Coordinates of C-alpha atoms in Angstrom, one line a residue:
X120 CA -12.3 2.6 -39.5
X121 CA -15.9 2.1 -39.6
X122 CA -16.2 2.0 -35.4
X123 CA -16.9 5.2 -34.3
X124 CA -13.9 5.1 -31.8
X125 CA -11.8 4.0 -34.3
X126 CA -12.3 6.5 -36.3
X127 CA -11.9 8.8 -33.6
X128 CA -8.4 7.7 -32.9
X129 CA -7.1 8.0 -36.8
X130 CA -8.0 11.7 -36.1
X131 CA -6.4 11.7 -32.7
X132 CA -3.1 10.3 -33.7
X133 CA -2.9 12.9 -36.8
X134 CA -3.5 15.9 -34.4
X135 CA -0.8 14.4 -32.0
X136 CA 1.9 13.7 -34.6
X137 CA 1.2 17.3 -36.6
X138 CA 2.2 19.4 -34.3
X139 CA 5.4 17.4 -33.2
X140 CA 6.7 17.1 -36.6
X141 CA 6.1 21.0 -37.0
X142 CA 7.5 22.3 -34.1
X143 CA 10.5 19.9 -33.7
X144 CA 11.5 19.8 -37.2
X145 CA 9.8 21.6 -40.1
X146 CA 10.1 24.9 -38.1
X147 CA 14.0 24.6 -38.2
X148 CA 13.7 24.7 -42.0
X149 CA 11.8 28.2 -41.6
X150 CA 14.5 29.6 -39.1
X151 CA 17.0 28.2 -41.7
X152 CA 15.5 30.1 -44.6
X153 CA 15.1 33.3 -42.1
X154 CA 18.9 33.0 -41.5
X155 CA 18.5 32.7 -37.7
X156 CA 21.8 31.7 -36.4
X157 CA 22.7 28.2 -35.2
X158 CA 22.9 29.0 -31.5
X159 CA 19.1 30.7 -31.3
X160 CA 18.0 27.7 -33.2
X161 CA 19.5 25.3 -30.4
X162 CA 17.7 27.0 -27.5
X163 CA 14.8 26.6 -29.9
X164 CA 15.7 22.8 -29.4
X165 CA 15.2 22.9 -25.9
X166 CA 11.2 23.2 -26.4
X167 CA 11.7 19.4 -26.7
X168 CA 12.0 18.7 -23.3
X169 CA 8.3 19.1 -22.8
X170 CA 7.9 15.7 -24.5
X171 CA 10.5 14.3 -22.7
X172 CA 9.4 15.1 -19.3
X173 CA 5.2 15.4 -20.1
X174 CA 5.1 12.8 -16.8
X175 CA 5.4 15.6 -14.2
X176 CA 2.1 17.2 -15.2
X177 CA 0.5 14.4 -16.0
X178 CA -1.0 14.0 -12.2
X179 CA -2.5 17.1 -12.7
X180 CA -4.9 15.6 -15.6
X181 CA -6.6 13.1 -14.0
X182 CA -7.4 15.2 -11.2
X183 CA -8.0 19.1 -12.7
X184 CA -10.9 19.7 -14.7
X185 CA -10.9 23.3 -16.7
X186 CA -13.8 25.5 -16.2
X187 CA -16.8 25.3 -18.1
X188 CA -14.8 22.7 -20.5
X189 CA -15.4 20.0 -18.2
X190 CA -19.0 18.7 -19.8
X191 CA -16.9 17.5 -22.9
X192 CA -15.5 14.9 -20.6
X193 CA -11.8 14.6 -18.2
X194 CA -9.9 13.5 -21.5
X195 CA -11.8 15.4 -24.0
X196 CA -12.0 18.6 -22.4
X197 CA -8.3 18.7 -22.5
X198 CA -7.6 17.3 -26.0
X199 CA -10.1 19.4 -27.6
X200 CA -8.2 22.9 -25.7
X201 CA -4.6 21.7 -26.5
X202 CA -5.8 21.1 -30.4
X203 CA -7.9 24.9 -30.7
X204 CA -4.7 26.4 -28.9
X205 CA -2.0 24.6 -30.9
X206 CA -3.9 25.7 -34.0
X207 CA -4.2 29.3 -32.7
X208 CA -0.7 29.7 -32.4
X209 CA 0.4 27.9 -35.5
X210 CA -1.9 30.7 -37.1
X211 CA -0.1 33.1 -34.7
X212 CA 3.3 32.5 -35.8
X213 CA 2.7 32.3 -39.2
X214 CA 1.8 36.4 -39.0
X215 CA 5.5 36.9 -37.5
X216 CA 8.7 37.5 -39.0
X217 CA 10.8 34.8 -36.7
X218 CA 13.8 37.2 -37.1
X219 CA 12.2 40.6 -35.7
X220 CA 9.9 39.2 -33.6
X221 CA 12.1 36.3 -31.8
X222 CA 11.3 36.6 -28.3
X223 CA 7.4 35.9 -29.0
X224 CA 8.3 33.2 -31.8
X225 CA 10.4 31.0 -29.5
X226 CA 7.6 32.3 -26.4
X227 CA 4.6 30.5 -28.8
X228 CA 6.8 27.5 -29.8
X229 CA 7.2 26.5 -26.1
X230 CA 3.9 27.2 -25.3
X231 CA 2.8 25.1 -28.5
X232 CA 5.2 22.5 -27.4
X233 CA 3.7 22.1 -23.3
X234 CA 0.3 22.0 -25.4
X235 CA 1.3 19.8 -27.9
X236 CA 2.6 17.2 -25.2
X237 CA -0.3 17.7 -22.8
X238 CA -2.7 16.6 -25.4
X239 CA -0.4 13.5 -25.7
X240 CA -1.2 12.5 -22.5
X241 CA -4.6 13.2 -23.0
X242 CA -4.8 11.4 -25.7
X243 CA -2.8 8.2 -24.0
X244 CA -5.3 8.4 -21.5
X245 CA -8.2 8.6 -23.9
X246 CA -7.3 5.4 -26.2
X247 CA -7.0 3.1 -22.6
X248 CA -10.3 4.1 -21.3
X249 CA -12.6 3.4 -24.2
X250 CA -10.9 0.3 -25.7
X251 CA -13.5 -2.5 -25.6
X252 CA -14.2 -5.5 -26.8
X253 CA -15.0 -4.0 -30.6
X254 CA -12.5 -1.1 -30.6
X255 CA -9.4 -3.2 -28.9
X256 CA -6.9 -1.8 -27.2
X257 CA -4.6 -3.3 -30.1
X258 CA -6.9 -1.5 -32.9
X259 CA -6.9 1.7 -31.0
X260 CA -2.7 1.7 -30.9
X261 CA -2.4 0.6 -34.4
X262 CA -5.1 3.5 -35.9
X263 CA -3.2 6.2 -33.7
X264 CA 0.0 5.2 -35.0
X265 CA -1.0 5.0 -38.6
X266 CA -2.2 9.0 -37.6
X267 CA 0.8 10.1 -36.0
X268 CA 2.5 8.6 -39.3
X269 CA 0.9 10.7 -41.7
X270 CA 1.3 13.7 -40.0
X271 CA 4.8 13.5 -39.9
X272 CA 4.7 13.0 -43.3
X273 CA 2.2 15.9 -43.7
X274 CA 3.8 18.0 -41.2
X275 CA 7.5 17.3 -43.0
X276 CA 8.2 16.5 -46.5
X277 CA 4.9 17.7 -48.0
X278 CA 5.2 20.9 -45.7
X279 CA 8.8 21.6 -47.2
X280 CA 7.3 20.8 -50.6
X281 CA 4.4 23.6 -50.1
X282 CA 7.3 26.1 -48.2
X283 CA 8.8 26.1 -51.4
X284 CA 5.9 27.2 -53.9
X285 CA 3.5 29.3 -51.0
X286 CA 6.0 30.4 -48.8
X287 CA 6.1 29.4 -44.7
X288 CA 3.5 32.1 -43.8
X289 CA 1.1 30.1 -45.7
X290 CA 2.3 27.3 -45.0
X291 CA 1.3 27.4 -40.9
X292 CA -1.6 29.1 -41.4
X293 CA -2.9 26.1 -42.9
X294 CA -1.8 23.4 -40.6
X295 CA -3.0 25.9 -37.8
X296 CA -6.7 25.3 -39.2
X297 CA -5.9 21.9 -39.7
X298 CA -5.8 21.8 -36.4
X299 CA -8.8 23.7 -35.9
X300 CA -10.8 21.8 -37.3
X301 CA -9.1 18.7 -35.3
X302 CA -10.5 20.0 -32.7
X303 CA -13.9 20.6 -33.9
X304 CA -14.2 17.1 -34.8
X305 CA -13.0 16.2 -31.9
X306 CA -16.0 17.5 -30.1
X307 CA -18.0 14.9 -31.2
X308 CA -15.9 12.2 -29.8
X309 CA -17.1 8.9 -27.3
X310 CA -16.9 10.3 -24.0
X311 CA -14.2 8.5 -21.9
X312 CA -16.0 9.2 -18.5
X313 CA -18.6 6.8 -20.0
X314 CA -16.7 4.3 -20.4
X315 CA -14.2 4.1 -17.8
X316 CA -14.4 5.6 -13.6
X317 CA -13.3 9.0 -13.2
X318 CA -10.7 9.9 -10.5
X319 CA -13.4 11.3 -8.2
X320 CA -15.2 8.1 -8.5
X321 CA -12.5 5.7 -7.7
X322 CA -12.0 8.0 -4.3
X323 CA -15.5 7.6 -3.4
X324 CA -14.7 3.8 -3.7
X325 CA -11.9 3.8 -1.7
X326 CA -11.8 6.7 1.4
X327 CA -8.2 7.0 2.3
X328 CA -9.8 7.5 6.1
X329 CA -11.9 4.3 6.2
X330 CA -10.8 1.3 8.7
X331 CA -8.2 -0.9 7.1
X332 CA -6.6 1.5 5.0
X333 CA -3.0 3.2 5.7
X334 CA -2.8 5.4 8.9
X335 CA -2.5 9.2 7.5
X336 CA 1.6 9.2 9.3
X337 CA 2.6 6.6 7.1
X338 CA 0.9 8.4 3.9
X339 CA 2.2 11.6 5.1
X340 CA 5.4 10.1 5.2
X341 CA 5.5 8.3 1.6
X342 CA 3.6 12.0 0.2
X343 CA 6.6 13.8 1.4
X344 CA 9.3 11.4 -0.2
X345 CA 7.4 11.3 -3.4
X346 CA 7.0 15.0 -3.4
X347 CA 10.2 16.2 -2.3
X348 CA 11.7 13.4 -5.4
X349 CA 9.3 15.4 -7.8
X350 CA 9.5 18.2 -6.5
X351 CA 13.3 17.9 -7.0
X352 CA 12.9 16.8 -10.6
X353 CA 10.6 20.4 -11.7
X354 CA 13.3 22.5 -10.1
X355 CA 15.9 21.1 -12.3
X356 CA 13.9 21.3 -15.4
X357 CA 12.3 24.6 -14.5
X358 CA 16.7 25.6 -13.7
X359 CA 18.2 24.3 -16.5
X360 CA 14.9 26.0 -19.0
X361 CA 16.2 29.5 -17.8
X362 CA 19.5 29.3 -17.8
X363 CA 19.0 28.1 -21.5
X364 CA 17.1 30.9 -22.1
X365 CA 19.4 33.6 -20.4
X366 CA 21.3 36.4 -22.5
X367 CA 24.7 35.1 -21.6
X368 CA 25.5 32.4 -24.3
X369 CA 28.6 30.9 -22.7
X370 CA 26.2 30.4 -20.0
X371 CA 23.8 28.4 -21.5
X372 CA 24.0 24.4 -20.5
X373 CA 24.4 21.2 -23.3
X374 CA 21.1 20.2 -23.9
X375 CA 22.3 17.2 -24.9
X376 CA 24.8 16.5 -22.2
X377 CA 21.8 17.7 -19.7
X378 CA 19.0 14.8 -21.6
X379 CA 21.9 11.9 -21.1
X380 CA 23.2 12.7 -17.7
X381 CA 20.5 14.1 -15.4
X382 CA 17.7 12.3 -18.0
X383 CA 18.0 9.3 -16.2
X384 CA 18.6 10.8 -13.1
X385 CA 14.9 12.4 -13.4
X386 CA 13.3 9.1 -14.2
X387 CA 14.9 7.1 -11.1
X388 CA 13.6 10.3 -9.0
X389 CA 10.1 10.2 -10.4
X390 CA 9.6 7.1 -11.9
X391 CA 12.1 4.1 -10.0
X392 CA 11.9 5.4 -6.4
X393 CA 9.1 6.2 -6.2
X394 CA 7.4 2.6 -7.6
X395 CA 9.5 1.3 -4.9
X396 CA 8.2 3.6 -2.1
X397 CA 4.8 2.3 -3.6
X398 CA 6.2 -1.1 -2.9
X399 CA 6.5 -1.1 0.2
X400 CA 3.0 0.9 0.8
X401 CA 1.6 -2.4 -1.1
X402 CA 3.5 -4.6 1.4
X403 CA 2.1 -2.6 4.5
X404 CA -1.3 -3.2 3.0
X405 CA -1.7 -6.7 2.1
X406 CA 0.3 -7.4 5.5
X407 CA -1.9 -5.5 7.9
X408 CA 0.7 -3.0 9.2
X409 CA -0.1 0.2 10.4
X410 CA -3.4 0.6 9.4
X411 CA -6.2 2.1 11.1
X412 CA -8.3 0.1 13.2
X413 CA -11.6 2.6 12.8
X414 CA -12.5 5.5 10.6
X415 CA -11.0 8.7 11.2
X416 CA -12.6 12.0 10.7
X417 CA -10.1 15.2 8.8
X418 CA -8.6 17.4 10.7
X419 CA -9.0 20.0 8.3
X420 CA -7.9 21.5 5.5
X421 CA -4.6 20.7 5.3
X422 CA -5.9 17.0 5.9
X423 CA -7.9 17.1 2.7
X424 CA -5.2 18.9 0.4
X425 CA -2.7 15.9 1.6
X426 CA -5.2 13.1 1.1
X427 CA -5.7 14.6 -2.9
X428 CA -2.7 14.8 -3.4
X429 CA -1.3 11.4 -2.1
X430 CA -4.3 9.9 -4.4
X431 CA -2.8 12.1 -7.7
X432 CA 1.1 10.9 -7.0
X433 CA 0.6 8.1 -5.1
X434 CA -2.3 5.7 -5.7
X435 CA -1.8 5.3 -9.6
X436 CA 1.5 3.8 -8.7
X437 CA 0.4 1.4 -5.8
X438 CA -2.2 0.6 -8.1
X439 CA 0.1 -0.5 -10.7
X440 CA 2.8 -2.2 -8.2
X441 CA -0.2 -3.9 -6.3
X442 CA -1.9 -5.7 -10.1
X443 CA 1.5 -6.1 -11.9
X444 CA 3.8 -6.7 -7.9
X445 CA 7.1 -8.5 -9.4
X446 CA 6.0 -8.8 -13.0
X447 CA 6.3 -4.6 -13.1
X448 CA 10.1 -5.2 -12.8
X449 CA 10.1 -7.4 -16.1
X450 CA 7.8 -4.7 -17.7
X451 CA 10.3 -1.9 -16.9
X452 CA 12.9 -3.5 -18.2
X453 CA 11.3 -4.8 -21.4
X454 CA 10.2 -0.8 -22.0
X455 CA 13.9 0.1 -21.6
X456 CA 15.1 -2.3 -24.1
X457 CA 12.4 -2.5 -27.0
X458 CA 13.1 0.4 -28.6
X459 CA 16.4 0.6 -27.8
X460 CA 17.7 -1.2 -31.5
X461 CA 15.4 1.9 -33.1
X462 CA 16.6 4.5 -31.1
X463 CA 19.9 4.3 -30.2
X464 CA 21.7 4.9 -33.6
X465 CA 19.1 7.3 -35.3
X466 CA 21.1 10.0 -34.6
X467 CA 23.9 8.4 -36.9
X468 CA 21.0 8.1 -39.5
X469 CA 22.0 10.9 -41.8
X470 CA 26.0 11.1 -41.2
X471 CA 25.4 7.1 -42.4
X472 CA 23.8 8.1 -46.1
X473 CA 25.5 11.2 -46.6
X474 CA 28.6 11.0 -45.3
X475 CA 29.7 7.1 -44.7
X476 CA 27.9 6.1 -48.4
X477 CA 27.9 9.5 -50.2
X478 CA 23.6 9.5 -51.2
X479 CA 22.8 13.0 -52.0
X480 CA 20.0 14.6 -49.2
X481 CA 17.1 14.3 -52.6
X482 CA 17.8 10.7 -52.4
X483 CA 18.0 10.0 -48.7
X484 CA 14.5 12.1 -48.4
X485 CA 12.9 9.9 -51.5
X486 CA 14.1 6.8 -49.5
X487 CA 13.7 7.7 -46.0
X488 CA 10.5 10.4 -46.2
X489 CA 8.3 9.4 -48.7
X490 CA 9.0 5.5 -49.1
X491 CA 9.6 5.4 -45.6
X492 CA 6.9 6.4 -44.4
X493 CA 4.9 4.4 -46.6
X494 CA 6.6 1.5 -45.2
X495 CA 5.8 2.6 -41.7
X496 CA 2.5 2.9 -42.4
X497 CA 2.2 -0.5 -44.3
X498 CA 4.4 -1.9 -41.2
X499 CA 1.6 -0.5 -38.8
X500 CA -1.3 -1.8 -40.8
X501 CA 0.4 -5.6 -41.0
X502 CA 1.0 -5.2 -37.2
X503 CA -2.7 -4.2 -36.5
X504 CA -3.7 -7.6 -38.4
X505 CA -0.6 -10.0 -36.9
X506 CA -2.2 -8.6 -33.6
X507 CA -5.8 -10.1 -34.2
X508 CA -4.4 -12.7 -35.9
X509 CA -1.9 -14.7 -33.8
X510 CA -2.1 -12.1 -30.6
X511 CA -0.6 -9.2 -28.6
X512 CA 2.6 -11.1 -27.3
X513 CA 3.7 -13.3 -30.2
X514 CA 3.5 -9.8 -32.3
X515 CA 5.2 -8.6 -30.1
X516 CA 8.1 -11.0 -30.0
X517 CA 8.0 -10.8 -33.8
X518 CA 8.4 -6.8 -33.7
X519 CA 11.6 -7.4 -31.8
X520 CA 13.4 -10.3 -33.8
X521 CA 12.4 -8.3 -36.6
X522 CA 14.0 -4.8 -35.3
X523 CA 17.2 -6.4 -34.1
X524 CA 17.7 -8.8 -37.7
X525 CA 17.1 -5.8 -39.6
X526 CA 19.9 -4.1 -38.3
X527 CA 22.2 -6.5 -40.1
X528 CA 20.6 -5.0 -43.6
X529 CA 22.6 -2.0 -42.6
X530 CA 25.5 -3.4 -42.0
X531 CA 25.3 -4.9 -45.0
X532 CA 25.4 -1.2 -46.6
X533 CA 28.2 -0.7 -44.4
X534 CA 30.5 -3.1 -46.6
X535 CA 29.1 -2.3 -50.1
X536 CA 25.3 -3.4 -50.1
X537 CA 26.4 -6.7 -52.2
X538 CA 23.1 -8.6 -50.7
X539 CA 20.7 -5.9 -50.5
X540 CA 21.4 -4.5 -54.4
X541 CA 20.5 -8.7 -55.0
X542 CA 17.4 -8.1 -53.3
X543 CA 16.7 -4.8 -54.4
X544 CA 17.2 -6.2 -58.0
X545 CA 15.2 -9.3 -57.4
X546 CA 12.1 -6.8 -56.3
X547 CA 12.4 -4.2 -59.2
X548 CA 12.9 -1.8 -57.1
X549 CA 16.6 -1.2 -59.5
X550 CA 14.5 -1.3 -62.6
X551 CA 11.8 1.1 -61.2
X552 CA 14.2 3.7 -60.0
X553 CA 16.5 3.4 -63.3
X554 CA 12.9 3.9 -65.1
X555 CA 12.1 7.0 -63.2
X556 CA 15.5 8.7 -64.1
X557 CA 17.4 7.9 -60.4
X558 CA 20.5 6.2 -59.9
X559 CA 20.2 2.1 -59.3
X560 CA 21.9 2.6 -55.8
X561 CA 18.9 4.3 -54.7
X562 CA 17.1 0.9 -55.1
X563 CA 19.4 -0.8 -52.7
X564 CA 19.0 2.1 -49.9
X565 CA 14.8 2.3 -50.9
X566 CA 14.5 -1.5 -49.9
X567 CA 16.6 -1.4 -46.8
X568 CA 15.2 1.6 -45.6
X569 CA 11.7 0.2 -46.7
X570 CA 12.6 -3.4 -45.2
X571 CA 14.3 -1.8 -41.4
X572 CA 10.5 0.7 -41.3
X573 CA 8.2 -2.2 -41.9
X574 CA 9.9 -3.9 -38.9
X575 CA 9.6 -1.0 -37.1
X576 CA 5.9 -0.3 -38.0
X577 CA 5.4 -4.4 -36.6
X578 CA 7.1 -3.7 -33.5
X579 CA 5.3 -0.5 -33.3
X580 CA 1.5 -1.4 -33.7
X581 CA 2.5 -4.3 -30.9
X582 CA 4.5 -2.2 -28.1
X583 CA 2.1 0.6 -28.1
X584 CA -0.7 -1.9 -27.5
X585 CA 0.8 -3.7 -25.0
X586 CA 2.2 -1.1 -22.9
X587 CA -1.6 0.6 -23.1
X588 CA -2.9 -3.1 -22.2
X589 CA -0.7 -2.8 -18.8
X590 CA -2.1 0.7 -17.4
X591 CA -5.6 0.8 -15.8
X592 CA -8.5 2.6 -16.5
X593 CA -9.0 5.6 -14.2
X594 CA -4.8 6.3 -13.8
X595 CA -3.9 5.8 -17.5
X596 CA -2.3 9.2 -17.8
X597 CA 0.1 9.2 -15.2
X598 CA 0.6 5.8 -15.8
X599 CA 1.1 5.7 -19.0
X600 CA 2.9 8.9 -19.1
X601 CA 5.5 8.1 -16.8
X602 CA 5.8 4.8 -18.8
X603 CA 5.9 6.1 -22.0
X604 CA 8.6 8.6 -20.5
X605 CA 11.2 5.9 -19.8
X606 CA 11.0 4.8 -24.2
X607 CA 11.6 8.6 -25.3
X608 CA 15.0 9.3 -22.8
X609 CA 16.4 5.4 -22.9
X610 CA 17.8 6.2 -26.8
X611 CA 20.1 9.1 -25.4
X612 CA 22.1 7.0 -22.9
X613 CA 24.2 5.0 -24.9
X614 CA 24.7 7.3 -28.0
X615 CA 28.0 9.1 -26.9
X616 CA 29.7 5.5 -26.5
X617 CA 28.3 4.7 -30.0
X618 CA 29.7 7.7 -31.8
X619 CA 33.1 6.6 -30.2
X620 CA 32.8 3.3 -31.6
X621 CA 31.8 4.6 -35.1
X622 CA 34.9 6.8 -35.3
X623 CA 37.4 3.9 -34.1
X624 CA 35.9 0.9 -35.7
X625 CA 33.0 1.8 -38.6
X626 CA 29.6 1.8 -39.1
X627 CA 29.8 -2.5 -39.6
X628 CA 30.8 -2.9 -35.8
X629 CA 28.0 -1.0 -34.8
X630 CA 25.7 -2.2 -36.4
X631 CA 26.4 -6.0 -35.2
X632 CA 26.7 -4.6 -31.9
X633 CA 23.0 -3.4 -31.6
X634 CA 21.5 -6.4 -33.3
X635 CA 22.9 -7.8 -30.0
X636 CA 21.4 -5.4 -28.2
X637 CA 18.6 -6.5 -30.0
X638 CA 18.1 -9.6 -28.4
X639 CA 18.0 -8.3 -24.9
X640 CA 14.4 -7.1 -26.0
X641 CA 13.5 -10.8 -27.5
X642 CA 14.9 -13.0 -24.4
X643 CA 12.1 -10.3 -22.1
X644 CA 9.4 -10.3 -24.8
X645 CA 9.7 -14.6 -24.0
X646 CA 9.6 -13.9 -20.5
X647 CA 6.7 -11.5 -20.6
X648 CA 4.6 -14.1 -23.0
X649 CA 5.2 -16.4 -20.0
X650 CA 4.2 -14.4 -17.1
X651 CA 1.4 -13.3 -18.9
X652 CA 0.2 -16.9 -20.3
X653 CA 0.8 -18.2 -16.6
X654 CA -1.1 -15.9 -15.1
X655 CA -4.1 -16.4 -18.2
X656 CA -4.1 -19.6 -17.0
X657 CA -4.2 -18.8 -13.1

């Protein structure tokens, strides 16, 4: 914490993770209190989807800069505006009554939440172009994660906790100058553009127009696939947001049923098709097919606005499918599956304590908020030394035999928590919770809750440093946008088929079947240590 970067980050990742937990969670608690019906608070859900599908503005990041702004720096100038405007309208809606004034409410909470996941991208960007030696890329993930921790636990349980004695106006006005003052402190930040080649620079390395690049046809060709795919993709979002928001509530389309099936649909039309487009551009390249022979001159505007746009859609993909070629389809899938033990039963979370094993919602929030989190956190900081300790990929590995064993913990609970009350005596947890006037059963959920978060705080610190390590500097945000983009919507796909299986066969079937699923993400953590080892040694 004592490199100035480092340092840096910690503050990054608690600006990132405060205004998520707020405006995806802790604000339902307000609406709740403000008896706002259960349907409003549902379209309120939808302001999710800006974190879901940040990718499609990412392009515009590494190649807009915003007026006057643009002396702090590409990444900066953005971070610092998302953090003053998020805290601006944190201050803003804690001067409104979210019943009488509902049209502006939910109008600043979607705004908040395009900010909120524009500065994530920003911030992506950031942590990949000033990693160095000193302040590694593995450090850099670790510290942000640590951050984004403690917000959540700021922006939740403690901001429940201070609802209850100062009320919610009071409550956002602070976290609005919280972040405020994030992005005061912000100002004074390393300057990526420093560090790592701007956008403009890389294009005066490489002139689309030169001899021996692409002929403008077959660009003009691959731009209008790509765009017509993206284009595609922001008329359905931009669609589905307003019918959501229409007056007609029979009208309104499942949100959920929208993230699972066209989802996926979104990330093959932005994300799969178009890395296979880039493909075949790579191919052309390295093969000497239609390219041009001499230099040729534009033709004009139009000329230009194609050529800038083909390097913000384009080139950070050819760049990635040209470094990574067949070890990006091993990548992909190991992004699809890592998380996937985490992800895919989290909804189940809570119907799991308080329904299936009858913990009252004070216990689950002792074991799951506070001692969670602290788990997490602990998780993250014994990731961040396993990473400079025994390296990137056997952390890794280790984060995913750990995520898929500790599924078995719950499944465990699932038939009576025999083993884990053992263990949970054998720590003092039992004793300690007995001491402190709770029941001993909360020991037993404490320590597998505690045990399942430490894993995930491992496998944490090592997949958000490896999938940084596999973008390059100069197209990190789209890059790792659109990777990051394939983690958040890969929980929602499988999650109707595991319901189904919970209602016709119990919690202890389900949870054996994703420690299986489990080991999809180890045999491709093996394979990737290979690849990367082999080519080490090339």
């Amino acid at each position: 914490m004592g490199n100035r970067k480092t340092g840096f980050m910690a503050v990054f990742g608690f600006a990132a993770g405060l205004p998520y937990s707020l405006l995806l969670g802790t604000l339902y608690a307000w609406l709740s209190d403000a008896h706002v019906d259960l349907e409003t608070m549902g379209v309120f859900s939808l302001i999710g989807l800006a974190y879901a599908f940040k990718f499609l503005w990412s392009p515009a990041l590494d190649r807009i800069d915003l007026p006057v702004l643009r002396r702090l720096g590409r990444r900066k100038q953005w971070i610092v505006t998302a953090q003053v405007l998020l805290g601006i309208i944190l201050v803003t809606l804690s001067q409104l009554d979210p019943v009488a004034a509902l049209g502006l409410f939910s109008l600043l909470a979607g705004i908040g939440a395009f900010a909120s996941a524009t500065q994530d991208i920003a911030i992506d960007a950031w942590r990949v172009d000033v990693a160095d030696e000193v302040a590694t890329i593995d450090m850099l993930s670790t510290v942000f994660q640590m951050g984004y921790r403690i917000a959540a636990l700021v922006g939740g349980a403690l901001a429940l906790i201070l609802a209850e004695r100062i009320g919610w106006t009071s409550v956002f006005l602070v976290m609005g100058l919280i972040l405020v003052m994030a992005g005061v402190i912000c100002l004074f930040a390393p300057d990526a553009d420093a560090i790592a080649p701007s956008a403009d620079e890389r294009d005066e390395l490489l002139e689309l127009r030169e001899a021996g690049q692409l002929s403008p046809r077959v660009r003009a060709l691959a731009l209008g696939l790509v765009g017509l795919l993206w284009g595609w993709a922001l008329v359905t979002v931009g669609v589905f947001m307003v019918r959501s928001l229409g007056s007609d509530p029979g009208a309104r389309p499942d949100a959920v049923d929208f993230v699972a099936k066209t989802g996926p649909l979104i990330v093959i039309a932005t994300i799969i098709l178009p890395a296979a487009i880039a493909a075949v551009l790579v191919w052309l390249q390295r093969s000497g097919r239609h390219l041009l022979p001499e230099a040729v001159p534009h033709n004009g505007t139009g000329s230009r606005a194609a050529d800038h746009l083909y390097r913000a859609l384009i080139l950070p993909l050819t760049e990635l499918v040209g470094r990574m070629g067949w070890g990006l389809v091993l990548a992909l899938a190991l992004v699809l599956t890592y998380r996937l033990c985490d992800s895919i039963w989290g909804t189940f979370a809570y119907p799991f304590y308080l329904g299936e094993l009858k913990y009252t919602k004070d216990e689950v929030a002792i074991a799951s908020k506070f001692f969670g989190v602290g788990a997490i956190v602990l998780g993250l900081a014994l990731g961040g030394t396993l990473l400079t300790v025994v390296g990137r990929m056997a952390t890794l590995t280790l984060g995913a035999v750990l995520a898929a064993a500790t599924n078995l913990l719950y499944a465990d609970l699932a038939l009576g928590g025999g083993h884990m009350a053992v263990i949970s005596d054998m720590l003092g947890v039992t004793w300690l919770v007995a001491q402190l006037g709770g029941e001993p059963r909360l020991g037993t959920l404490m320590v597998t809750i505690g045990m399942e978060n430490l894993a995930t705080g491992i496998a944490g610190a090592a997949y958000i440093a490896w999938l940084s390590s596999i973008v390059s500097k100069g197209y990190s945000a789209v890059q790792y946008a659109l990777l990051s983009s394939l983690t958040l919507l890969v929980g929602t796909l499988g999650r109707g088929a595991l319901g189904q299986l919970i209602q016709e066969q119990g919690y202890y079937r389900m949870f054996v079947l994703v420690t299986w699923i489990g080991t999809i993400a180890i045999v491709l953590c093996l394979l990737e240590w290979w690849r990367t080892a082999r080519k080490a040694r090339a």
